[in-house]
Tab-separated table of C-alpha atoms in Angstrom:
chain	number	residue	atom	x	y	z
A	1	MET	CA	95.037	130.020	73.616
A	2	SER	CA	97.679	132.762	73.402
A	3	LEU	CA	97.007	136.519	73.317
A	4	GLN	CA	93.606	137.729	72.164
A	5	THR	CA	93.099	140.435	69.580
A	6	ALA	CA	90.054	142.376	68.457
A	7	ARG	CA	89.664	139.918	65.601
A	8	ASP	CA	89.657	136.774	67.726
A	9	ILE	CA	86.458	134.788	67.251
A	10	PRO	CA	84.659	132.844	70.018
A	11	ILE	CA	84.505	129.206	68.881
A	12	GLN	CA	83.114	126.127	70.639
A	13	ILE	CA	85.780	123.406	70.697
A	14	THR	CA	84.487	119.844	71.114
A	15	SER	CA	86.015	116.371	71.172
A	16	GLU	CA	85.174	112.991	72.657
A	17	ASN	CA	86.404	114.133	76.077
A	18	ALA	CA	86.183	117.932	75.977
A	19	SER	CA	83.829	120.814	75.295
A	20	THR	CA	84.922	124.397	75.844
A	21	GLU	CA	84.623	127.838	74.277
A	22	ARG	CA	87.886	129.435	73.146
A	23	ARG	CA	88.807	132.495	71.111
A	24	VAL	CA	90.442	131.640	67.797
A	25	SER	CA	92.427	133.956	65.561
A	26	PRO	CA	91.705	133.697	61.816
A	27	PHE	CA	95.393	134.462	61.258
A	28	TRP	CA	96.531	131.196	62.820
A	29	THR	CA	97.546	128.420	60.472
A	30	ILE	CA	95.888	125.011	60.698
A	31	ASN	CA	99.070	123.625	62.266
A	32	GLN	CA	99.084	126.389	64.879
A	33	LEU	CA	95.455	125.632	65.760
A	34	LYS	CA	96.147	121.908	66.102
A	35	ALA	CA	99.103	122.579	68.394
A	36	LYS	CA	96.886	124.730	70.622
A	37	LEU	CA	94.149	122.087	70.634
A	38	GLU	CA	96.398	119.296	71.919
A	39	PRO	CA	96.430	120.408	75.605
A	40	ILE	CA	92.649	120.929	75.433
A	41	THR	CA	91.681	117.612	73.854
A	42	GLY	CA	94.683	115.394	74.605
A	43	ILE	CA	94.927	114.498	70.904
A	44	PRO	CA	98.337	114.915	69.180
A	45	PRO	CA	98.261	117.279	66.149
A	46	LEU	CA	99.096	114.525	63.668
A	47	CYS	CA	96.105	112.489	64.914
A	48	GLN	CA	93.549	115.318	64.749
A	49	LYS	CA	90.821	115.550	62.112
A	50	LEU	CA	89.108	118.959	62.292
A	51	THR	CA	85.658	119.953	61.092
A	52	ILE	CA	83.700	123.174	61.510
A	53	ARG	CA	79.923	123.442	61.792
A	54	HIS	CA	77.542	126.399	62.055
A	55	GLY	CA	74.413	125.559	64.022
A	56	SER	CA	72.701	122.558	62.466
A	57	GLY	CA	74.521	123.032	59.161
A	58	GLN	CA	76.812	120.555	57.464
A	59	ALA	CA	80.225	119.950	58.990
A	60	LEU	CA	83.060	121.148	56.738
A	61	PRO	CA	86.606	119.763	56.993
A	62	ILE	CA	89.445	122.037	58.068
A	63	GLU	CA	92.298	120.673	56.021
A	64	ALA	CA	94.684	121.696	53.269
A	65	PRO	CA	97.695	120.284	51.367
A	66	GLU	CA	100.008	122.734	53.179
A	67	GLU	CA	98.514	123.113	56.640
A	68	GLU	CA	101.614	124.852	57.985
A	69	ASN	CA	100.932	127.773	55.608
A	70	THR	CA	97.123	127.748	55.361
A	71	GLN	CA	95.434	130.314	57.620
A	72	LEU	CA	92.061	129.743	59.259
A	73	SER	CA	90.687	132.793	57.463
A	74	THR	CA	90.431	130.446	54.463
A	75	PHE	CA	87.516	128.728	56.276
A	76	PRO	CA	84.115	130.132	57.297
A	77	LEU	CA	84.908	131.113	60.890
A	78	GLU	CA	81.895	132.715	62.555
A	79	PRO	CA	81.221	133.519	66.220
A	80	HIS	CA	80.033	130.496	68.229
A	81	ALA	CA	80.653	128.031	65.424
A	82	GLU	CA	81.783	124.557	66.530
A	83	ILE	CA	85.151	123.063	65.699
A	84	HIS	CA	85.099	119.337	66.385
A	85	VAL	CA	88.366	117.487	66.941
A	86	ALA	CA	88.179	113.801	66.032
A	87	ASP	CA	90.850	111.374	67.247
A	88	MET	CA	92.156	109.296	64.338
A	89	ARG	CA	94.109	106.872	66.503
A	90	PRO	CA	92.755	103.299	66.871
A	91	PRO	CA	90.514	103.011	69.963
A	92	GLY	CA	93.088	100.868	71.745
A	93	MET	CA	95.723	103.605	71.371
A	94	ARG	CA	93.606	106.390	72.892
A	95	PRO	CA	94.059	107.303	76.569
A	96	ASN	CA	90.886	106.868	78.609
A	97	TYR	CA	90.451	110.187	80.402
A	98	THR	CA	87.134	109.202	82.020
A	99	ASP	CA	88.275	106.020	83.815
A	100	ALA	CA	89.281	107.191	87.291
A	101	SER	CA	90.568	103.724	88.190
A	102	GLN	CA	93.558	104.312	85.889
A	103	VAL	CA	94.578	107.461	87.747
A	104	THR	CA	97.469	107.041	90.162
A	105	LYS	CA	96.117	108.129	93.522
A	106	TYR	CA	98.233	109.883	96.098
A	107	GLU	CA	98.625	108.080	99.413
A	108	MET	CA	100.115	110.049	102.261
A	109	PRO	CA	102.840	108.160	104.136
A	110	PRO	CA	101.650	107.175	107.649
A	111	GLU	CA	104.512	109.015	109.356
A	112	GLU	CA	103.592	112.241	107.520
A	113	TYR	CA	99.899	111.829	108.367
A	114	GLU	CA	100.723	111.371	112.051
A	115	LYS	CA	102.516	114.755	112.066
A	116	LYS	CA	99.468	116.667	110.783
A	117	THR	CA	97.570	118.783	113.307
A	118	ASP	CA	94.304	119.137	111.348
A	119	SER	CA	93.538	115.449	110.738
A	120	VAL	CA	90.966	113.055	112.202
A	121	LEU	CA	93.851	111.243	113.879
A	122	ALA	CA	94.976	114.469	115.587
A	123	TRP	CA	91.404	115.102	116.748
A	124	LYS	CA	91.150	111.585	118.216
A	125	LYS	CA	94.413	112.142	120.052
A	126	ALA	CA	93.175	115.450	121.474
A	127	GLN	CA	89.853	113.908	122.537
A	128	LYS	CA	91.532	110.731	123.822
A	129	LEU	CA	89.274	108.509	121.769
A	130	GLY	CA	89.710	104.925	120.582
A	131	ARG	CA	93.238	103.622	121.102
A	132	PHE	CA	94.243	106.983	122.576
A	133	ASP	CA	91.882	106.509	125.526
A	134	PRO	CA	94.054	105.783	128.598
A	135	ASP	CA	91.448	103.222	129.666
A	136	ALA	CA	91.291	101.520	126.251
A	137	PRO	CA	93.521	98.527	127.146
A	138	SER	CA	91.510	97.690	130.266
A	139	LEU	CA	88.226	98.143	128.396
A	140	GLU	CA	89.430	95.780	125.664
A	141	ARG	CA	90.480	93.202	128.225
A	142	ALA	CA	87.071	93.463	129.903
A	143	LYS	CA	85.361	92.946	126.546
A	144	LEU	CA	87.387	89.827	125.783
A	145	GLN	CA	86.765	88.489	129.279
A	146	ALA	CA	83.027	89.006	128.786
A	147	PHE	CA	83.137	86.673	125.772
A	148	GLU	CA	84.873	84.023	127.872
A	149	THR	CA	82.270	84.393	130.621
A	150	GLU	CA	79.396	84.056	128.144
A	151	ILE	CA	80.844	80.824	126.731
A	152	GLU	CA	81.225	79.316	130.182
A	153	SER	CA	77.859	80.446	131.550
A	154	ARG	CA	75.974	79.260	128.471
A	155	GLY	CA	77.752	75.916	128.380
A	156	ILE	CA	78.908	76.417	124.790
A	157	GLU	CA	81.094	73.521	123.648
A	158	VAL	CA	81.965	71.920	120.330
A	159	GLY	CA	79.425	69.235	119.495
A	160	ARG	CA	76.520	70.800	121.418
A	161	ARG	CA	73.197	71.386	119.676
A	162	CYS	CA	72.082	75.011	119.596
A	163	ARG	CA	70.058	77.662	117.909
A	164	VAL	CA	71.281	81.073	116.766
A	165	GLY	CA	69.669	84.379	117.667
A	166	GLY	CA	66.615	82.689	119.161
A	167	GLU	CA	65.443	81.598	115.706
A	168	ASP	CA	64.085	78.060	115.322
A	169	ALA	CA	64.962	78.198	111.629
A	170	LYS	CA	68.628	78.507	112.623
A	171	ARG	CA	69.222	75.339	114.578
A	172	GLY	CA	72.524	73.560	114.292
A	173	GLU	CA	75.652	72.195	115.938
A	174	VAL	CA	78.566	74.067	117.507
A	175	MET	CA	81.614	73.251	115.374
A	176	TYR	CA	84.188	75.769	116.593
A	177	VAL	CA	84.902	77.933	119.655
A	178	GLY	CA	87.812	80.367	119.507
A	179	GLU	CA	89.355	83.341	117.790
A	180	VAL	CA	88.816	84.028	114.089
A	181	PRO	CA	91.579	86.364	112.832
A	182	GLU	CA	89.948	86.526	109.380
A	183	ILE	CA	87.104	88.697	110.754
A	184	PRO	CA	88.269	92.370	110.662
A	185	GLY	CA	88.223	93.987	114.083
A	186	GLY	CA	86.916	90.754	115.563
A	187	ALA	CA	89.209	90.176	118.516
A	188	GLY	CA	87.971	87.629	121.022
A	189	ASN	CA	86.166	84.323	120.758
A	190	TRP	CA	83.613	83.436	118.106
A	191	ILE	CA	81.274	80.481	117.839
A	192	GLY	CA	81.201	78.599	114.549
A	193	VAL	CA	77.913	76.829	113.897
A	194	ARG	CA	76.927	74.403	111.158
A	195	LEU	CA	73.231	75.063	110.620
A	196	ASP	CA	70.756	72.335	109.733
A	197	GLU	CA	69.550	74.355	106.746
A	198	PRO	CA	71.632	76.240	104.114
A	199	VAL	CA	70.802	79.694	105.491
A	200	GLY	CA	74.322	80.580	106.623
A	201	LYS	CA	77.074	82.854	105.375
A	202	ASN	CA	79.829	80.357	104.559
A	203	ASP	CA	80.706	76.655	104.354
A	204	GLY	CA	82.987	76.609	107.391
A	205	THR	CA	85.707	78.508	105.530
A	206	LEU	CA	86.720	82.156	105.921
A	207	LYS	CA	89.194	83.786	103.532
A	208	GLY	CA	90.682	80.436	102.591
A	209	LYS	CA	91.006	79.017	106.130
A	210	ARG	CA	88.790	76.035	106.882
A	211	TYR	CA	87.442	75.717	110.411
A	212	TRP	CA	85.385	72.554	109.914
A	213	GLY	CA	84.229	70.144	107.221
A	214	ASN	CA	85.769	69.389	103.853
A	215	GLU	CA	85.643	71.240	100.584
A	216	GLY	CA	82.684	70.128	98.491
A	217	ASP	CA	80.794	68.541	101.400
A	218	ASN	CA	77.661	70.553	100.707
A	219	ASP	CA	78.059	71.286	96.974
A	220	GLY	CA	78.749	74.944	97.728
A	221	ALA	CA	75.691	75.428	99.961
A	222	LYS	CA	76.257	77.808	102.879
A	223	TYR	CA	75.444	76.062	106.158
A	224	GLY	CA	78.004	77.909	108.318
A	225	VAL	CA	77.916	81.053	110.465
A	226	PHE	CA	80.255	82.675	112.997
A	227	VAL	CA	78.544	84.599	115.801
A	228	ARG	CA	79.388	85.994	119.207
A	229	PRO	CA	78.608	83.825	122.269
A	230	GLU	CA	75.621	85.933	123.387
A	231	ARG	CA	73.714	84.857	120.275
A	232	ILE	CA	74.060	81.140	121.002
A	233	GLU	CA	71.503	79.142	122.969
A	234	VAL	CA	72.626	75.562	123.594
A	235	GLY	CA	70.200	72.817	124.595
A	236	ASP	CA	67.945	70.105	123.237
A	237	TRP	CA	67.347	71.552	119.783
A	238	PRO	CA	66.810	68.560	117.469
A	239	VAL	CA	66.704	68.866	113.701
A	240	LEU	CA	63.284	70.146	112.671
A	241	ASP	CA	61.060	67.693	110.833
A	242	ASP	CA	59.076	69.508	108.130
A	243	LEU	CA	56.476	66.723	108.126
A	244	GLU	CA	56.047	66.619	111.897
A	245	ASP	CA	52.945	68.798	112.028
A	246	MET	CA	51.143	67.330	109.029
A	247	GLU	CA	47.819	65.600	109.677
A	248	GLU	CA	47.532	61.899	109.011
A	249	PHE	CA	45.070	60.641	106.431
């Protein structure tokens, strides 16, 4: 807060969003103090209401008819007293300094990031990992071909009965076989299954695209799942009858 002198007094400055110890000169005017408090508290001088408190004592206002000429020596400044700065603006007019979502975040342009030598991307390039692996295209093709082979060898077709993941509770009918672009990083074929029970993840729709059924068919219940071919077991899997095993009386 400007140059310190032997007579500067250590004062605790507090506000709704700040708390810091600063040295205050008793020779400053009230207006000078308010101007110095603005960059600390974010409150404009005309919107500041100042009070001073010693320990647990009563808070006393720091104000005067002519604040541009009234020095702080007029008030009981003591070491480690607290000057509180209240914001007199309506709540809707006060900036929210604690909400990080309102802060504009810096995003490095992709072309600039690609030029950096100390980034994760640069490390991947040096280690030939991921898409920088010379064998990556052939490995990806082999992966996609493996999905095709699984579908053919398992006899997965639309309309076939099946169960998912070897679980009897997840029996159903194959409703879709093919790619699902809405699944991030999910290149290759997926199997869409309408389960007999509402224990799925969706209703046949992903990110607004419907793969089977009609909106409102199941009153919002989630009967649908999309899984990879290796999790599908097609065969004679009829709908389970909950009463099948009950004894007759």
